[in-house]
Amino acid sequence: MLTDDPDTPGDGHWEINLAAIHSKAKGQKLNSLPDVDINYGWGDSLQLKLDVPLLQGSDSEHGTQQAVGPANLGLKWRFIDEDPAGFSVSTYPQYLSNLNSQAVHLGLADAGHQLYLPIEASGHLGEWTWVAEVGRTLVVGSNDPGNINAWQTGQLLAHACGEEVECMAELYETHTSLGTKVLLNLGLRWKLDEHSTFIAAAGHETADSGLAARSALVYIGVQLNY
């Protein structure tokens, strides 16, 4: 899901997400296969993040092309814990930049740099888990007229829907000077064993005229915890 929560892996622990991500917008398909998201717990309340995808894009004009995508570096700090506050709050600054120019040259990634500055919160209402996020994306050096500064808001609800299975529903909005995009996402988490969890989600996006909406967004992956 796009809405992040304040949880961290714990001191000295790793959380590694290995995923395949598919998106489709205006006849163009883009896959992250694999998307490697590595997180490390630095103390009980800090998390270091490195996310690097291998991008595969295809359209009717250029066929299929492939390149290493932009790297996402992040540092999460949870400064309010659910125990004893009753809810958790964190901030999670992230910086996105290309590792090389090939992905930009092939049209798989944008040339710009992004800085994302969010606040996340989560808690429980009975058997329900809620997560909320609001953040500001700042863009520099972009050659895509649609890739501009934006506000993002996310709301997520989760509930157990079987033994070791959690079902999730998410509403994620992106607000720019050109208009608004709204993504509805449904997903699940299935704990396979002590160290691994299967995660899947699928969503559809709508947008104001002039903005490119993703008609499909699919995530399938495994989370490893050590």
PDB file of C-alpha atoms in Angstrom:
ATOM      1  CA  MET A   1       0.000   0.000   0.000  1.00  0.00           C
ATOM      2  CA  LEU A   2       1.176   3.566  -0.604  1.00  0.00           C
ATOM      3  CA  THR A   3       0.167   4.837   2.842  1.00  0.00           C
ATOM      4  CA  ASP A   4       3.044   4.086   5.218  1.00  0.00           C
ATOM      5  CA  ASP A   5       2.784   3.438   8.950  1.00  0.00           C
ATOM      6  CA  PRO A   6       5.104   4.444  11.829  1.00  0.00           C
ATOM      7  CA  ASP A   7       6.339   0.882  12.484  1.00  0.00           C
ATOM      8  CA  THR A   8      10.091   0.166  12.301  1.00  0.00           C
ATOM      9  CA  PRO A   9      11.874  -3.234  12.164  1.00  0.00           C
ATOM     10  CA  GLY A  10      13.404  -2.925  15.650  1.00  0.00           C
ATOM     11  CA  ASP A  11      17.001  -2.453  16.718  1.00  0.00           C
ATOM     12  CA  GLY A  12      19.389  -4.473  14.545  1.00  0.00           C
ATOM     13  CA  HIS A  13      16.601  -6.121  12.523  1.00  0.00           C
ATOM     14  CA  TRP A  14      16.094  -6.205   8.754  1.00  0.00           C
ATOM     15  CA  GLU A  15      12.875  -5.845   6.763  1.00  0.00           C
ATOM     16  CA  ILE A  16      13.340  -6.719   3.089  1.00  0.00           C
ATOM     17  CA  ASN A  17      10.500  -6.450   0.571  1.00  0.00           C
ATOM     18  CA  LEU A  18      10.937  -8.291  -2.736  1.00  0.00           C
ATOM     19  CA  ALA A  19       8.118  -7.401  -5.101  1.00  0.00           C
ATOM     20  CA  ALA A  20       6.767  -7.191  -8.615  1.00  0.00           C
ATOM     21  CA  ILE A  21       4.867  -3.950  -9.302  1.00  0.00           C
ATOM     22  CA  HIS A  22       2.791  -3.353 -12.451  1.00  0.00           C
ATOM     23  CA  SER A  23       1.192  -0.070 -13.493  1.00  0.00           C
ATOM     24  CA  LYS A  24      -0.659   0.960 -16.640  1.00  0.00           C
ATOM     25  CA  ALA A  25      -1.531   4.474 -17.800  1.00  0.00           C
ATOM     26  CA  LYS A  26      -2.577   5.753 -21.258  1.00  0.00           C
ATOM     27  CA  GLY A  27      -1.479   2.605 -23.077  1.00  0.00           C
ATOM     28  CA  GLN A  28       1.934   2.511 -21.390  1.00  0.00           C
ATOM     29  CA  LYS A  29       2.886  -0.352 -19.094  1.00  0.00           C
ATOM     30  CA  LEU A  30       5.629  -0.083 -16.482  1.00  0.00           C
ATOM     31  CA  ASN A  31       6.876  -2.964 -14.343  1.00  0.00           C
ATOM     32  CA  SER A  32       9.268  -2.951 -11.401  1.00  0.00           C
ATOM     33  CA  LEU A  33      10.572  -6.498 -11.531  1.00  0.00           C
ATOM     34  CA  PRO A  34      12.035  -6.898  -9.073  1.00  0.00           C
ATOM     35  CA  ASP A  35      11.529  -3.973  -6.738  1.00  0.00           C
ATOM     36  CA  VAL A  36      14.012  -4.402  -3.871  1.00  0.00           C
ATOM     37  CA  ASP A  37      13.125  -2.439  -0.726  1.00  0.00           C
ATOM     38  CA  ILE A  38      15.690  -2.904   2.079  1.00  0.00           C
ATOM     39  CA  ASN A  39      15.041  -1.515   5.570  1.00  0.00           C
ATOM     40  CA  TYR A  40      17.212  -1.686   8.681  1.00  0.00           C
ATOM     41  CA  GLY A  41      16.252  -0.885  12.267  1.00  0.00           C
ATOM     42  CA  TRP A  42      18.753   1.541  13.783  1.00  0.00           C
ATOM     43  CA  GLY A  43      17.576   1.594  17.358  1.00  0.00           C
ATOM     44  CA  ASP A  44      13.976   0.918  18.297  1.00  0.00           C
ATOM     45  CA  SER A  45      12.535   4.063  16.661  1.00  0.00           C
ATOM     46  CA  LEU A  46      14.683   4.652  13.559  1.00  0.00           C
ATOM     47  CA  GLN A  47      14.602   2.938  10.162  1.00  0.00           C
ATOM     48  CA  LEU A  48      17.020   3.274   7.243  1.00  0.00           C
ATOM     49  CA  LYS A  49      15.629   2.585   3.768  1.00  0.00           C
ATOM     50  CA  LEU A  50      17.040   1.829   0.305  1.00  0.00           C
ATOM     51  CA  ASP A  51      14.637   0.971  -2.524  1.00  0.00           C
ATOM     52  CA  VAL A  52      15.937   0.226  -6.045  1.00  0.00           C
ATOM     53  CA  PRO A  53      13.708  -1.166  -8.851  1.00  0.00           C
ATOM     54  CA  LEU A  54      14.586  -2.814 -12.147  1.00  0.00           C
ATOM     55  CA  LEU A  55      12.186  -1.073 -14.549  1.00  0.00           C
ATOM     56  CA  GLN A  56      10.630  -2.665 -17.616  1.00  0.00           C
ATOM     57  CA  GLY A  57       8.485  -0.460 -19.837  1.00  0.00           C
ATOM     58  CA  SER A  58       6.509  -1.229 -22.964  1.00  0.00           C
ATOM     59  CA  ASP A  59       4.302   0.613 -25.436  1.00  0.00           C
ATOM     60  CA  SER A  60       3.196   0.159 -29.047  1.00  0.00           C
ATOM     61  CA  GLU A  61       5.925   2.473 -30.418  1.00  0.00           C
ATOM     62  CA  HIS A  62       9.091   1.307 -28.628  1.00  0.00           C
ATOM     63  CA  GLY A  63       8.297  -2.252 -27.551  1.00  0.00           C
ATOM     64  CA  THR A  64       9.861  -3.429 -24.281  1.00  0.00           C
ATOM     65  CA  GLN A  65      12.843  -1.669 -22.674  1.00  0.00           C
ATOM     66  CA  GLN A  66      14.642  -2.206 -19.371  1.00  0.00           C
ATOM     67  CA  ALA A  67      16.906  -0.247 -17.020  1.00  0.00           C
ATOM     68  CA  VAL A  68      17.719   0.216 -13.339  1.00  0.00           C
ATOM     69  CA  GLY A  69      15.304   2.783 -11.924  1.00  0.00           C
ATOM     70  CA  PRO A  70      15.699   5.638  -9.441  1.00  0.00           C
ATOM     71  CA  ALA A  71      16.996   4.882  -5.946  1.00  0.00           C
ATOM     72  CA  ASN A  72      14.837   5.895  -2.994  1.00  0.00           C
ATOM     73  CA  LEU A  73      16.739   6.696   0.231  1.00  0.00           C
ATOM     74  CA  GLY A  74      14.777   7.256   3.431  1.00  0.00           C
ATOM     75  CA  LEU A  75      15.040   7.715   7.189  1.00  0.00           C
ATOM     76  CA  LYS A  76      11.977   7.042   9.369  1.00  0.00           C
ATOM     77  CA  TRP A  77      11.811   8.338  12.952  1.00  0.00           C
ATOM     78  CA  ARG A  78       8.919   7.315  15.184  1.00  0.00           C
ATOM     79  CA  PHE A  79       8.706   9.973  17.885  1.00  0.00           C
ATOM     80  CA  ILE A  80       5.428   8.919  19.531  1.00  0.00           C
ATOM     81  CA  ASP A  81       4.791   5.280  20.505  1.00  0.00           C
ATOM     82  CA  GLU A  82       1.363   3.676  20.697  1.00  0.00           C
ATOM     83  CA  ASP A  83       2.221   2.464  24.195  1.00  0.00           C
ATOM     84  CA  PRO A  84       1.417   4.561  26.226  1.00  0.00           C
ATOM     85  CA  ALA A  85       0.059   7.293  23.905  1.00  0.00           C
ATOM     86  CA  GLY A  86      -2.636   5.129  22.272  1.00  0.00           C
ATOM     87  CA  PHE A  87      -1.336   5.957  18.781  1.00  0.00           C
ATOM     88  CA  SER A  88       2.006   6.141  16.948  1.00  0.00           C
ATOM     89  CA  VAL A  89       3.413   9.058  14.942  1.00  0.00           C
ATOM     90  CA  SER A  90       6.502   9.203  12.720  1.00  0.00           C
ATOM     91  CA  THR A  91       8.178  11.279  10.051  1.00  0.00           C
ATOM     92  CA  TYR A  92       9.801   9.621   7.035  1.00  0.00           C
ATOM     93  CA  PRO A  93      11.857  11.950   4.763  1.00  0.00           C
ATOM     94  CA  GLN A  94      12.776  10.257   1.459  1.00  0.00           C
ATOM     95  CA  TYR A  95      15.000  11.314  -1.444  1.00  0.00           C
ATOM     96  CA  LEU A  96      14.521   9.898  -4.956  1.00  0.00           C
ATOM     97  CA  SER A  97      17.182  10.192  -7.669  1.00  0.00           C
ATOM     98  CA  ASN A  98      18.374   8.229 -10.692  1.00  0.00           C
ATOM     99  CA  LEU A  99      21.427   5.997 -10.347  1.00  0.00           C
ATOM    100  CA  ASN A 100      22.252   6.475 -14.038  1.00  0.00           C
ATOM    101  CA  SER A 101      20.846   8.177 -17.128  1.00  0.00           C
ATOM    102  CA  GLN A 102      19.739   5.039 -18.998  1.00  0.00           C
ATOM    103  CA  ALA A 103      16.275   4.892 -17.456  1.00  0.00           C
ATOM    104  CA  VAL A 104      15.750   8.584 -18.296  1.00  0.00           C
ATOM    105  CA  HIS A 105      17.054   8.118 -21.865  1.00  0.00           C
ATOM    106  CA  LEU A 106      14.635   5.224 -22.440  1.00  0.00           C
ATOM    107  CA  GLY A 107      11.718   7.188 -21.004  1.00  0.00           C
ATOM    108  CA  LEU A 108      11.250   4.831 -18.063  1.00  0.00           C
ATOM    109  CA  ALA A 109      12.044   7.429 -15.392  1.00  0.00           C
ATOM    110  CA  ASP A 110      12.031  11.182 -15.002  1.00  0.00           C
ATOM    111  CA  ALA A 111      15.242  13.229 -14.878  1.00  0.00           C
ATOM    112  CA  GLY A 112      14.199  15.174 -11.809  1.00  0.00           C
ATOM    113  CA  HIS A 113      14.982  14.755  -8.134  1.00  0.00           C
ATOM    114  CA  GLN A 114      12.263  14.333  -5.515  1.00  0.00           C
ATOM    115  CA  LEU A 115      12.165  15.007  -1.781  1.00  0.00           C
ATOM    116  CA  TYR A 116       9.178  13.613   0.109  1.00  0.00           C
ATOM    117  CA  LEU A 117       8.412  14.980   3.592  1.00  0.00           C
ATOM    118  CA  PRO A 118       5.555  13.075   5.296  1.00  0.00           C
ATOM    119  CA  ILE A 119       4.011  12.553   8.703  1.00  0.00           C
ATOM    120  CA  GLU A 120       2.442   9.147   9.477  1.00  0.00           C
ATOM    121  CA  ALA A 121       0.147   8.048  12.296  1.00  0.00           C
ATOM    122  CA  SER A 122      -1.518   4.762  13.230  1.00  0.00           C
ATOM    123  CA  GLY A 123      -3.594   3.219  15.981  1.00  0.00           C
ATOM    124  CA  HIS A 124      -6.390   0.755  16.755  1.00  0.00           C
ATOM    125  CA  LEU A 125     -10.164   1.083  16.975  1.00  0.00           C
ATOM    126  CA  GLY A 126     -11.343  -2.196  18.442  1.00  0.00           C
ATOM    127  CA  GLU A 127     -10.297  -4.905  15.993  1.00  0.00           C
ATOM    128  CA  TRP A 128      -9.535  -2.361  13.249  1.00  0.00           C
ATOM    129  CA  THR A 129      -6.130  -0.846  12.522  1.00  0.00           C
ATOM    130  CA  TRP A 130      -6.074   2.646  11.033  1.00  0.00           C
ATOM    131  CA  VAL A 131      -3.182   4.428   9.305  1.00  0.00           C
ATOM    132  CA  ALA A 132      -3.075   8.028   8.065  1.00  0.00           C
ATOM    133  CA  GLU A 133      -0.382   9.942   6.203  1.00  0.00           C
ATOM    134  CA  VAL A 134       0.069  13.464   4.852  1.00  0.00           C
ATOM    135  CA  GLY A 135       3.166  14.572   2.961  1.00  0.00           C
ATOM    136  CA  ARG A 136       4.681  17.128   0.611  1.00  0.00           C
ATOM    137  CA  THR A 137       6.655  16.145  -2.494  1.00  0.00           C
ATOM    138  CA  LEU A 138       9.166  18.706  -3.808  1.00  0.00           C
ATOM    139  CA  VAL A 139      10.413  18.202  -7.379  1.00  0.00           C
ATOM    140  CA  VAL A 140      13.552  19.733  -8.944  1.00  0.00           C
ATOM    141  CA  GLY A 141      14.846  19.369 -12.509  1.00  0.00           C
ATOM    142  CA  SER A 142      11.931  17.407 -13.930  1.00  0.00           C
ATOM    143  CA  ASN A 143      11.355  17.215 -17.698  1.00  0.00           C
ATOM    144  CA  ASP A 144       7.826  15.872 -17.199  1.00  0.00           C
ATOM    145  CA  PRO A 145       5.247  18.699 -17.017  1.00  0.00           C
ATOM    146  CA  GLY A 146       3.039  16.470 -14.867  1.00  0.00           C
ATOM    147  CA  ASN A 147       5.753  15.722 -12.322  1.00  0.00           C
ATOM    148  CA  ILE A 148       5.481  18.779 -10.087  1.00  0.00           C
ATOM    149  CA  ASN A 149       5.270  19.680  -6.416  1.00  0.00           C
ATOM    150  CA  ALA A 150       2.352  17.925  -4.747  1.00  0.00           C
ATOM    151  CA  TRP A 151       0.561  17.160  -1.508  1.00  0.00           C
ATOM    152  CA  GLN A 152      -0.244  13.519  -0.757  1.00  0.00           C
ATOM    153  CA  THR A 153      -2.795  12.172   1.723  1.00  0.00           C
ATOM    154  CA  GLY A 154      -3.461   8.533   2.529  1.00  0.00           C
ATOM    155  CA  GLN A 155      -6.006   6.731   4.702  1.00  0.00           C
ATOM    156  CA  LEU A 156      -5.888   2.990   5.318  1.00  0.00           C
ATOM    157  CA  LEU A 157      -8.042   0.557   7.297  1.00  0.00           C
ATOM    158  CA  ALA A 158      -7.042  -3.048   8.054  1.00  0.00           C
ATOM    159  CA  HIS A 159      -8.852  -5.945   9.704  1.00  0.00           C
ATOM    160  CA  ALA A 160      -8.185  -9.654  10.201  1.00  0.00           C
ATOM    161  CA  CYS A 161     -10.070 -11.657   7.565  1.00  0.00           C
ATOM    162  CA  GLY A 162      -8.771 -15.155   8.310  1.00  0.00           C
ATOM    163  CA  GLU A 163      -6.112 -17.017  10.220  1.00  0.00           C
ATOM    164  CA  GLU A 164      -2.834 -15.087   9.772  1.00  0.00           C
ATOM    165  CA  VAL A 165      -4.497 -12.951   7.041  1.00  0.00           C
ATOM    166  CA  GLU A 166      -5.137  -9.199   7.214  1.00  0.00           C
ATOM    167  CA  CYS A 167      -7.275  -7.394   4.617  1.00  0.00           C
ATOM    168  CA  MET A 168      -6.687  -3.717   3.800  1.00  0.00           C
ATOM    169  CA  ALA A 169      -8.486  -0.879   2.015  1.00  0.00           C
ATOM    170  CA  GLU A 170      -6.772   2.394   1.091  1.00  0.00           C
ATOM    171  CA  LEU A 171      -7.700   5.788  -0.315  1.00  0.00           C
ATOM    172  CA  TYR A 172      -4.668   7.761  -1.517  1.00  0.00           C
ATOM    173  CA  GLU A 173      -4.885  11.253  -3.020  1.00  0.00           C
ATOM    174  CA  THR A 174      -2.334  13.410  -4.857  1.00  0.00           C
ATOM    175  CA  HIS A 175      -3.074  17.146  -5.066  1.00  0.00           C
ATOM    176  CA  THR A 176      -1.164  19.397  -7.502  1.00  0.00           C
ATOM    177  CA  SER A 177      -1.724  22.753  -9.168  1.00  0.00           C
ATOM    178  CA  LEU A 178      -2.967  20.806 -12.231  1.00  0.00           C
ATOM    179  CA  GLY A 179      -5.621  18.878 -10.335  1.00  0.00           C
ATOM    180  CA  THR A 180      -6.163  15.824  -8.148  1.00  0.00           C
ATOM    181  CA  LYS A 181      -5.614  12.083  -8.547  1.00  0.00           C
ATOM    182  CA  VAL A 182      -7.405   9.539  -6.347  1.00  0.00           C
ATOM    183  CA  LEU A 183      -6.285   5.921  -5.955  1.00  0.00           C
ATOM    184  CA  LEU A 184      -8.493   3.212  -4.440  1.00  0.00           C
ATOM    185  CA  ASN A 185      -6.391   0.236  -3.360  1.00  0.00           C
ATOM    186  CA  LEU A 186      -7.396  -3.161  -1.904  1.00  0.00           C
ATOM    187  CA  GLY A 187      -4.848  -5.570  -0.480  1.00  0.00           C
ATOM    188  CA  LEU A 188      -3.958  -8.331   1.951  1.00  0.00           C
ATOM    189  CA  ARG A 189      -1.100  -9.502   4.159  1.00  0.00           C
ATOM    190  CA  TRP A 190      -0.726 -13.249   4.764  1.00  0.00           C
ATOM    191  CA  LYS A 191       1.834 -14.289   7.372  1.00  0.00           C
ATOM    192  CA  LEU A 192       3.481 -17.438   6.040  1.00  0.00           C
ATOM    193  CA  ASP A 193       5.827 -18.089   8.982  1.00  0.00           C
ATOM    194  CA  GLU A 194       7.859 -16.276  11.617  1.00  0.00           C
ATOM    195  CA  HIS A 195      10.085 -14.542   9.053  1.00  0.00           C
ATOM    196  CA  SER A 196       8.001 -14.135   5.883  1.00  0.00           C
ATOM    197  CA  THR A 197       4.722 -12.455   4.871  1.00  0.00           C
ATOM    198  CA  PHE A 198       3.001 -12.524   1.480  1.00  0.00           C
ATOM    199  CA  ILE A 199       1.613  -9.127   0.407  1.00  0.00           C
ATOM    200  CA  ALA A 200      -0.669  -8.343  -2.547  1.00  0.00           C
ATOM    201  CA  ALA A 201      -2.641  -5.273  -3.598  1.00  0.00           C
ATOM    202  CA  ALA A 202      -4.526  -3.984  -6.628  1.00  0.00           C
ATOM    203  CA  GLY A 203      -5.844  -0.507  -7.312  1.00  0.00           C
ATOM    204  CA  HIS A 204      -7.432   1.868  -9.819  1.00  0.00           C
ATOM    205  CA  GLU A 205      -6.823   5.615 -10.090  1.00  0.00           C
ATOM    206  CA  THR A 206      -9.024   8.454 -11.316  1.00  0.00           C
ATOM    207  CA  ALA A 207      -7.807  11.962 -12.144  1.00  0.00           C
ATOM    208  CA  ASP A 208      -8.908  15.401 -13.237  1.00  0.00           C
ATOM    209  CA  SER A 209      -8.624  16.114 -16.956  1.00  0.00           C
ATOM    210  CA  GLY A 210      -5.056  16.766 -18.066  1.00  0.00           C
ATOM    211  CA  LEU A 211      -3.533  14.382 -15.518  1.00  0.00           C
ATOM    212  CA  ALA A 212      -2.378  10.840 -16.314  1.00  0.00           C
ATOM    213  CA  ALA A 213      -4.189   8.309 -14.131  1.00  0.00           C
ATOM    214  CA  ARG A 214      -3.098   4.720 -13.601  1.00  0.00           C
ATOM    215  CA  SER A 215      -5.893   2.477 -14.807  1.00  0.00           C
ATOM    216  CA  ALA A 216      -4.207  -0.402 -12.982  1.00  0.00           C
ATOM    217  CA  LEU A 217      -1.684  -0.683 -10.153  1.00  0.00           C
ATOM    218  CA  VAL A 218      -0.766  -4.183  -8.926  1.00  0.00           C
ATOM    219  CA  TYR A 219       1.697  -5.204  -6.201  1.00  0.00           C
ATOM    220  CA  ILE A 220       2.755  -8.789  -5.398  1.00  0.00           C
ATOM    221  CA  GLY A 221       5.622  -9.465  -3.025  1.00  0.00           C
ATOM    222  CA  VAL A 222       7.137 -11.157  -0.020  1.00  0.00           C
ATOM    223  CA  GLN A 223       8.338  -9.368   3.114  1.00  0.00           C
ATOM    224  CA  LEU A 224      11.267 -10.974   4.948  1.00  0.00           C
ATOM    225  CA  ASN A 225      11.988 -10.066   8.578  1.00  0.00           C
ATOM    226  CA  TYR A 226      15.183 -11.016  10.444  1.00  0.00           C
TER     227      TYR A 226
END
